[in-house]
mmCIF file of C-alpha atoms and ligand atoms in Angstrom:
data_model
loop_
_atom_site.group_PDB
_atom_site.id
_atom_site.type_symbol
_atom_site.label_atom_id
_atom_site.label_comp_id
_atom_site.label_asym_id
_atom_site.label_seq_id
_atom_site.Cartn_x
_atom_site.Cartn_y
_atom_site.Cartn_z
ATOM 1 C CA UNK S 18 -31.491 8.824 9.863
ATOM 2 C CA UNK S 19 -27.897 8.681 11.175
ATOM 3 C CA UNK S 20 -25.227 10.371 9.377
ATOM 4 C CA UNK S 21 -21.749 9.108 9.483
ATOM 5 C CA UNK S 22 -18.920 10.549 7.637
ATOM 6 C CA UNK S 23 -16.161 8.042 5.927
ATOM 7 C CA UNK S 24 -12.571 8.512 6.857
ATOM 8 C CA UNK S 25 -11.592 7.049 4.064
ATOM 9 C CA UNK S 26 -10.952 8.934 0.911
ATOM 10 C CA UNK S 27 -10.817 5.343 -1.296
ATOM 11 C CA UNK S 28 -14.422 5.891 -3.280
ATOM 12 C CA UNK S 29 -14.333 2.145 -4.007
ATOM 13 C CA UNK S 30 -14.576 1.413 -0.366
ATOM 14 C CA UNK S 31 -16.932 3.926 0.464
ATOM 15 C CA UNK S 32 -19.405 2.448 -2.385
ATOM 16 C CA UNK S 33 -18.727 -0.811 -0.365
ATOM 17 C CA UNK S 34 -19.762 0.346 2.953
ATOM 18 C CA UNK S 35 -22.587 2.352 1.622
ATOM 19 C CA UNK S 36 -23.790 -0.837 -0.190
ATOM 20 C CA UNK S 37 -23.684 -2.946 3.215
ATOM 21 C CA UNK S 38 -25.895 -0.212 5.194
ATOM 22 C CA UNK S 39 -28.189 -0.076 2.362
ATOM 23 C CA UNK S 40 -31.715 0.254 4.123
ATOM 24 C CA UNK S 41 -30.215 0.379 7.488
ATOM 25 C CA UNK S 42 -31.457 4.855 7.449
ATOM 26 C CA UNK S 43 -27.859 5.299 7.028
ATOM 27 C CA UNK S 44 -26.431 8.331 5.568
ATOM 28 C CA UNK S 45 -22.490 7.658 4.817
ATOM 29 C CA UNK S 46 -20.441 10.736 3.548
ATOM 30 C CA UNK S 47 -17.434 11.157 1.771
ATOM 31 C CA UNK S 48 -14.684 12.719 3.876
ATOM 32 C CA UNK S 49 -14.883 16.518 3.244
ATOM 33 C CA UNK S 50 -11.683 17.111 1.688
ATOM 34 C CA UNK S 51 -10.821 19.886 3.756
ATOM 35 C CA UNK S 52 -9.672 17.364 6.611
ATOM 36 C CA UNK S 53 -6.206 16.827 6.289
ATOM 37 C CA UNK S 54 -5.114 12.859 6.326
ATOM 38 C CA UNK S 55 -4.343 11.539 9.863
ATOM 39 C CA UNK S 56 -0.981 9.710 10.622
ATOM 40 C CA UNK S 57 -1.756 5.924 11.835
ATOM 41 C CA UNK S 58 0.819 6.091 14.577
ATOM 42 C CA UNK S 59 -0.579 3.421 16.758
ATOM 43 C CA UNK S 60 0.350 -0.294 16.841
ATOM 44 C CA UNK S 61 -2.685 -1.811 16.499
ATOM 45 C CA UNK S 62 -5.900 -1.556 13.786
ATOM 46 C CA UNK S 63 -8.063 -0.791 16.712
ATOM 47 C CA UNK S 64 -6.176 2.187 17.576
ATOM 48 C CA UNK S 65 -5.317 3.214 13.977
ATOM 49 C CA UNK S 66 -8.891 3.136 12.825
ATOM 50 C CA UNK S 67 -10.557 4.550 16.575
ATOM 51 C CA UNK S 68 -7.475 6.967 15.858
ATOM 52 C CA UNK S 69 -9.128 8.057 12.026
ATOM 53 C CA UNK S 70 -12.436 8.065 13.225
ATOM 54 C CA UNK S 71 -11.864 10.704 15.890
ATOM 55 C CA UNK S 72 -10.300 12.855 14.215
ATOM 56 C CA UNK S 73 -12.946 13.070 11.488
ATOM 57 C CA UNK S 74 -15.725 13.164 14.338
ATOM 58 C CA UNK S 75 -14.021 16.317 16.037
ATOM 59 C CA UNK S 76 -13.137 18.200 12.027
ATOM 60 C CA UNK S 77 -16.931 17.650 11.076
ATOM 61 C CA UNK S 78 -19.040 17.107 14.629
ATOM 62 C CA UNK S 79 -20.903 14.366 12.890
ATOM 63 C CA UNK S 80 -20.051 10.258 13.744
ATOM 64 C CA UNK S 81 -17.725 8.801 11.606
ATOM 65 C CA UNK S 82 -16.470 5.675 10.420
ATOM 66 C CA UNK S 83 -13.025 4.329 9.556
ATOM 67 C CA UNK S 84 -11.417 0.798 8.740
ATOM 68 C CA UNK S 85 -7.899 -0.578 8.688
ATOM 69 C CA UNK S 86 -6.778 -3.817 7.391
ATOM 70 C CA UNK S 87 -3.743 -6.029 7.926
ATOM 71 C CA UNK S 88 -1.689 -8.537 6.308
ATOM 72 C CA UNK S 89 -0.574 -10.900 8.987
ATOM 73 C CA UNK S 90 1.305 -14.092 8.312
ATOM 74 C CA UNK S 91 2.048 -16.695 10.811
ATOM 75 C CA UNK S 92 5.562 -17.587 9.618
ATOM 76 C CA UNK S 93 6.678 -14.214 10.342
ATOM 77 C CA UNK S 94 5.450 -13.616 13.603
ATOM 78 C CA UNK S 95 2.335 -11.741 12.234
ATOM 79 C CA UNK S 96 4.112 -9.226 10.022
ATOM 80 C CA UNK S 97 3.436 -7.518 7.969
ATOM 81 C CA UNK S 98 0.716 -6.908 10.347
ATOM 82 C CA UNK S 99 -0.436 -3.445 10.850
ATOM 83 C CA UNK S 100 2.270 -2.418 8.897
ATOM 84 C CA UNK S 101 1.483 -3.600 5.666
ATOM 85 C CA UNK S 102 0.772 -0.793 3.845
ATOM 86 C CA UNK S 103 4.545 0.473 4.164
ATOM 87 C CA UNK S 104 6.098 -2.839 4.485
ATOM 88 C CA UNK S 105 9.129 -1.821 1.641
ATOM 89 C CA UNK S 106 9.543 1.344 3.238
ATOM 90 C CA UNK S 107 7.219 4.231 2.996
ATOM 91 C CA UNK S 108 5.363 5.313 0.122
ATOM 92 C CA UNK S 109 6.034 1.734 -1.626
ATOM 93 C CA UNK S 110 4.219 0.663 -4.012
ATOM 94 C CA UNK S 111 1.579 -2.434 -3.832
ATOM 95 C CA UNK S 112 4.312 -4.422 -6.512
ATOM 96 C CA UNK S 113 7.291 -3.469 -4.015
ATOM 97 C CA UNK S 114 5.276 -4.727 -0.898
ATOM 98 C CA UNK S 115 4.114 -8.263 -2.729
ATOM 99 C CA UNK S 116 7.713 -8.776 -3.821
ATOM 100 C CA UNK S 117 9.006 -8.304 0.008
ATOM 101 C CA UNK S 118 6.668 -10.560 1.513
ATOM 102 C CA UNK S 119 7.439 -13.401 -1.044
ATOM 103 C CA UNK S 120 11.412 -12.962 -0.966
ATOM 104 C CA UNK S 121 10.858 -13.137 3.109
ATOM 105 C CA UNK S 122 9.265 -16.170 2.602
ATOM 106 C CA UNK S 123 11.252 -17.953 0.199
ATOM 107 C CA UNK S 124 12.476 -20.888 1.883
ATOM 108 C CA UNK S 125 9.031 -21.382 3.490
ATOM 109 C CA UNK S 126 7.596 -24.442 3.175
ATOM 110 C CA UNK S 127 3.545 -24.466 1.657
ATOM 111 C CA UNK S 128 2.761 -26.284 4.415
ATOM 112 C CA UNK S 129 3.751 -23.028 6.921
ATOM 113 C CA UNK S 130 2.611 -20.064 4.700
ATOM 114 C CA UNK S 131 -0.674 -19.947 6.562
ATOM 115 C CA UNK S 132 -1.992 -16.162 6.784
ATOM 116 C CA UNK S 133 -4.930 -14.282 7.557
ATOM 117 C CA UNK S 134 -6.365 -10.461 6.417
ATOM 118 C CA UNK S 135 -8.143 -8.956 9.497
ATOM 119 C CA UNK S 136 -10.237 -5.659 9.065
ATOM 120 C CA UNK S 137 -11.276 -3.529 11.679
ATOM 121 C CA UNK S 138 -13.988 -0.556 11.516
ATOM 122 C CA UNK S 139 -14.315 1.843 14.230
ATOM 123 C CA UNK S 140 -17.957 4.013 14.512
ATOM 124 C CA UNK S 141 -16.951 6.913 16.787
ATOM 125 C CA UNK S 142 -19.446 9.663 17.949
ATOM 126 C CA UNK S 143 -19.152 13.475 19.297
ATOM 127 C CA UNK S 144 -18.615 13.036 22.919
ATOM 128 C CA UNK S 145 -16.200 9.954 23.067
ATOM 129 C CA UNK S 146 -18.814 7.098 22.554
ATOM 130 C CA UNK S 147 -17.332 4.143 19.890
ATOM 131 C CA UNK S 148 -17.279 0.838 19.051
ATOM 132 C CA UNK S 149 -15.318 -1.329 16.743
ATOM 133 C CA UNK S 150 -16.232 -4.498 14.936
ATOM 134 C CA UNK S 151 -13.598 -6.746 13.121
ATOM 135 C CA UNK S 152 -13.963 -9.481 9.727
ATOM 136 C CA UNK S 153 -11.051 -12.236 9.141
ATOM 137 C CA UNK S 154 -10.270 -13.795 5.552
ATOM 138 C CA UNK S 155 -8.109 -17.037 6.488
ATOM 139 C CA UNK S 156 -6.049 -18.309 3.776
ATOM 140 C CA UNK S 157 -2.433 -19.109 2.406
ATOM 141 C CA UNK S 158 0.373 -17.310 1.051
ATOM 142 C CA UNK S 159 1.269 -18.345 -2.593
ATOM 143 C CA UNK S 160 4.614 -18.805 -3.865
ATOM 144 C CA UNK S 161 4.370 -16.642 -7.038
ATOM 145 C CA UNK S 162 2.017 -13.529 -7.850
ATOM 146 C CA UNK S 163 -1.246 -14.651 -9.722
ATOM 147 C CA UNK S 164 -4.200 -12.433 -10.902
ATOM 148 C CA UNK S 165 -4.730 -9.170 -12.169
ATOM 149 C CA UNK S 166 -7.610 -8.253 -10.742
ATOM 150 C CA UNK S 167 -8.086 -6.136 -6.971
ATOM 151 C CA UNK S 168 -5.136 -4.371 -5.358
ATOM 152 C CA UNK S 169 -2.828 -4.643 -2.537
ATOM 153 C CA UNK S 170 -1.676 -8.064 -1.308
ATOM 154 C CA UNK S 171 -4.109 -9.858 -3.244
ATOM 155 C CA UNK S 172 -2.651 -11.352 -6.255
ATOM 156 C CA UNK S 173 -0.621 -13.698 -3.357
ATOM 157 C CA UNK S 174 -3.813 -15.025 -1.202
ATOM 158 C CA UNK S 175 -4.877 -17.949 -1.346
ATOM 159 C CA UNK S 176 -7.953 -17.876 0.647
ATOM 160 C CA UNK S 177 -8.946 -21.400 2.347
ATOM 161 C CA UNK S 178 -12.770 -20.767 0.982
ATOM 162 C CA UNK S 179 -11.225 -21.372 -2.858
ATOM 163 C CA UNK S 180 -7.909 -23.043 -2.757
ATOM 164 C CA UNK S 181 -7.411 -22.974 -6.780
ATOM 165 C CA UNK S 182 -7.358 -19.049 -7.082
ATOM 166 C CA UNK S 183 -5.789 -15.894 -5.257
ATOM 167 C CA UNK S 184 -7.649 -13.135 -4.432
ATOM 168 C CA UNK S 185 -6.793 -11.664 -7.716
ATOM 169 C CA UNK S 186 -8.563 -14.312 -9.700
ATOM 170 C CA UNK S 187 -11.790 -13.769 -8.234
ATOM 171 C CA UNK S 188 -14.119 -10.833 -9.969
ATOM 172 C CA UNK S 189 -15.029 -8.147 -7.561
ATOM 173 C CA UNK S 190 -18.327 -9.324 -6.189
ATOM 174 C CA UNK S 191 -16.568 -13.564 -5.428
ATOM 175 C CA UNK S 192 -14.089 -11.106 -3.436
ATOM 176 C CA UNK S 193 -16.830 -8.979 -1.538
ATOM 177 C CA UNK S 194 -18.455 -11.822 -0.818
ATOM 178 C CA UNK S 195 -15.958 -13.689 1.262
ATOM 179 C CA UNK S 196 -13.372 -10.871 2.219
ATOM 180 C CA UNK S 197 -12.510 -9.645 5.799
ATOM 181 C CA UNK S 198 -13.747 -5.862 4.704
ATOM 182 C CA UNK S 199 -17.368 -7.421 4.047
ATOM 183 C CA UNK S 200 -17.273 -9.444 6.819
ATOM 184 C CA UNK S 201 -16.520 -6.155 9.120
ATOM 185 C CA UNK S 202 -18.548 -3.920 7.286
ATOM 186 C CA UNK S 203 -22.019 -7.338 7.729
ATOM 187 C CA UNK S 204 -20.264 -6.983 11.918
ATOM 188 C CA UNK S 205 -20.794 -3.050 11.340
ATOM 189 C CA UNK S 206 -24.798 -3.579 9.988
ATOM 190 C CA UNK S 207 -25.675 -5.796 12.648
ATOM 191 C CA UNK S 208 -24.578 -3.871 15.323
ATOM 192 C CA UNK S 209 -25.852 -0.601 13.880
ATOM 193 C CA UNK S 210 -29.048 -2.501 13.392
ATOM 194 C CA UNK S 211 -28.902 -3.766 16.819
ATOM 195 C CA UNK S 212 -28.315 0.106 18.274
HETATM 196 P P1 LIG Q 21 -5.714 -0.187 4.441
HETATM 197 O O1 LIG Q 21 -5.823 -0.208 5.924
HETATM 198 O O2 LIG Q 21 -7.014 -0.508 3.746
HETATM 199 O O3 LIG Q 21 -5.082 1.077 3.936
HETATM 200 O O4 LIG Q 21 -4.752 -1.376 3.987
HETATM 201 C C1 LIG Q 21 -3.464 -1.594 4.526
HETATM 202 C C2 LIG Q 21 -2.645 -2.461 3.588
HETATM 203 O O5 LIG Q 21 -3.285 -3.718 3.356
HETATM 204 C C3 LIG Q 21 -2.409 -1.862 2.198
HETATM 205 O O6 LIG Q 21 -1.107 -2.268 1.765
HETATM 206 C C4 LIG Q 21 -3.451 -2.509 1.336
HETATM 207 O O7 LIG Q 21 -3.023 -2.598 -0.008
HETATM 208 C C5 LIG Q 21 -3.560 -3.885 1.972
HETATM 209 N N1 LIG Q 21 -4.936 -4.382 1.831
HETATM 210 C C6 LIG Q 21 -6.039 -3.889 2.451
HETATM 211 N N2 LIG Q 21 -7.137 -4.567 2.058
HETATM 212 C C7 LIG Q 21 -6.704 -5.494 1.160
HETATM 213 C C8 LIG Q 21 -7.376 -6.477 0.390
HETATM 214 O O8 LIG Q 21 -8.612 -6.639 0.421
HETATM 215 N N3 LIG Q 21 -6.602 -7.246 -0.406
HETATM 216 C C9 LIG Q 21 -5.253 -7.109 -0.489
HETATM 217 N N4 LIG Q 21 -4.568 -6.186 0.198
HETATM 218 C C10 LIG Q 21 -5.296 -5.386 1.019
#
């Protein structure tokens, strides 16, 4: 049995990954809340998440997981990118992110509001050992909010796998079963299956 603790402190993505490495003799734990939360100063989700990871694996000695996603869309050079959970400004709000990213994209055309979600989790291990696996969701940027259901950036992605609904029309499980997270947490399985 391998034990990995979770950076994250989200319980609905823990549940996720714990439901991905079901049968796998995978033990994922919740991140003791004793660690305190790591700033993501790098500029890239490799280095944010390898950056999370190691500095759970050195507060608990044990491997440990952590994932960061992006936002990035073409017709802004990619933005917001690694940045998109603070894209308004720090501390904003999912509503005040969603309603920057469509006033910044206004006068876009729907031919040119292609966009993608990438989502990359690190393993790291006590004595500098890692690896990182990545999932993409390809899709389209929508031109007004629709959806109440998931979080985030979703109520404004279209994905290319169902062009009639955002993100936030789908239930839970039509999300998990296209999204980038799920497709980095199947990349995660096989190579932990593969190890
Ligand atoms: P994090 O790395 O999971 O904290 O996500 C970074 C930013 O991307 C936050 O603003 C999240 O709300 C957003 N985000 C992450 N995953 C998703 C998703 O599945 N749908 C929509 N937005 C997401």
């Amino acid at each position: 049995m391998t034990t990995f603790v979770l950076a994250t402190a989200n319980a609905n993505k823990a549940d996720e990954m714990r439901a991905v490495v079901r049968g796998l003799n995978i033990e994922l734990l919740a991140r003791p809340s004793t660690v305190p939360d790591v700033d993501e100063t790098e500029d890239t989700l490799e280095g944010n998440a390898l950056l999370k990871a190691r500095a759970l694996v050195e507060a608990t000695g044990h491997p440990a997981l952590a994932d960061d996603t992006g936002l990035f869309v073409d017709a802004l050079m990619g933005r917001p990118g690694v940045y998109s959970a603070r894209y308004a400004g720090v501390g904003a709000s999912d509503e005040d992110n969603v309603r920057k990213l469509l006033s910044e994209l206004d006068n876009v055309l729907d031919t040119e509001r292609r966009a993608h979600f990438r989502t990359v989790i690190c393993a790291a291990y006590a004595g500098g050992d890692f690896f990182c696996v990545e999932g993409v969701l390809e899709g389209t940027i929508a031109r007004k909010a629709r959806g109440e259901k998931g979080f985030g950036y979703d109520s404004v992605f279209i994905p290319d796998l169902d062009p009639s609904r955002t993100l936030a029309e789908m239930t839970s499980e039509e999300k998990n079963a296209i999204s980038h997270r799920a497709r980095a947490l199947r990349a995660l399985a096989d190579e932990l299956a593969a190890r």
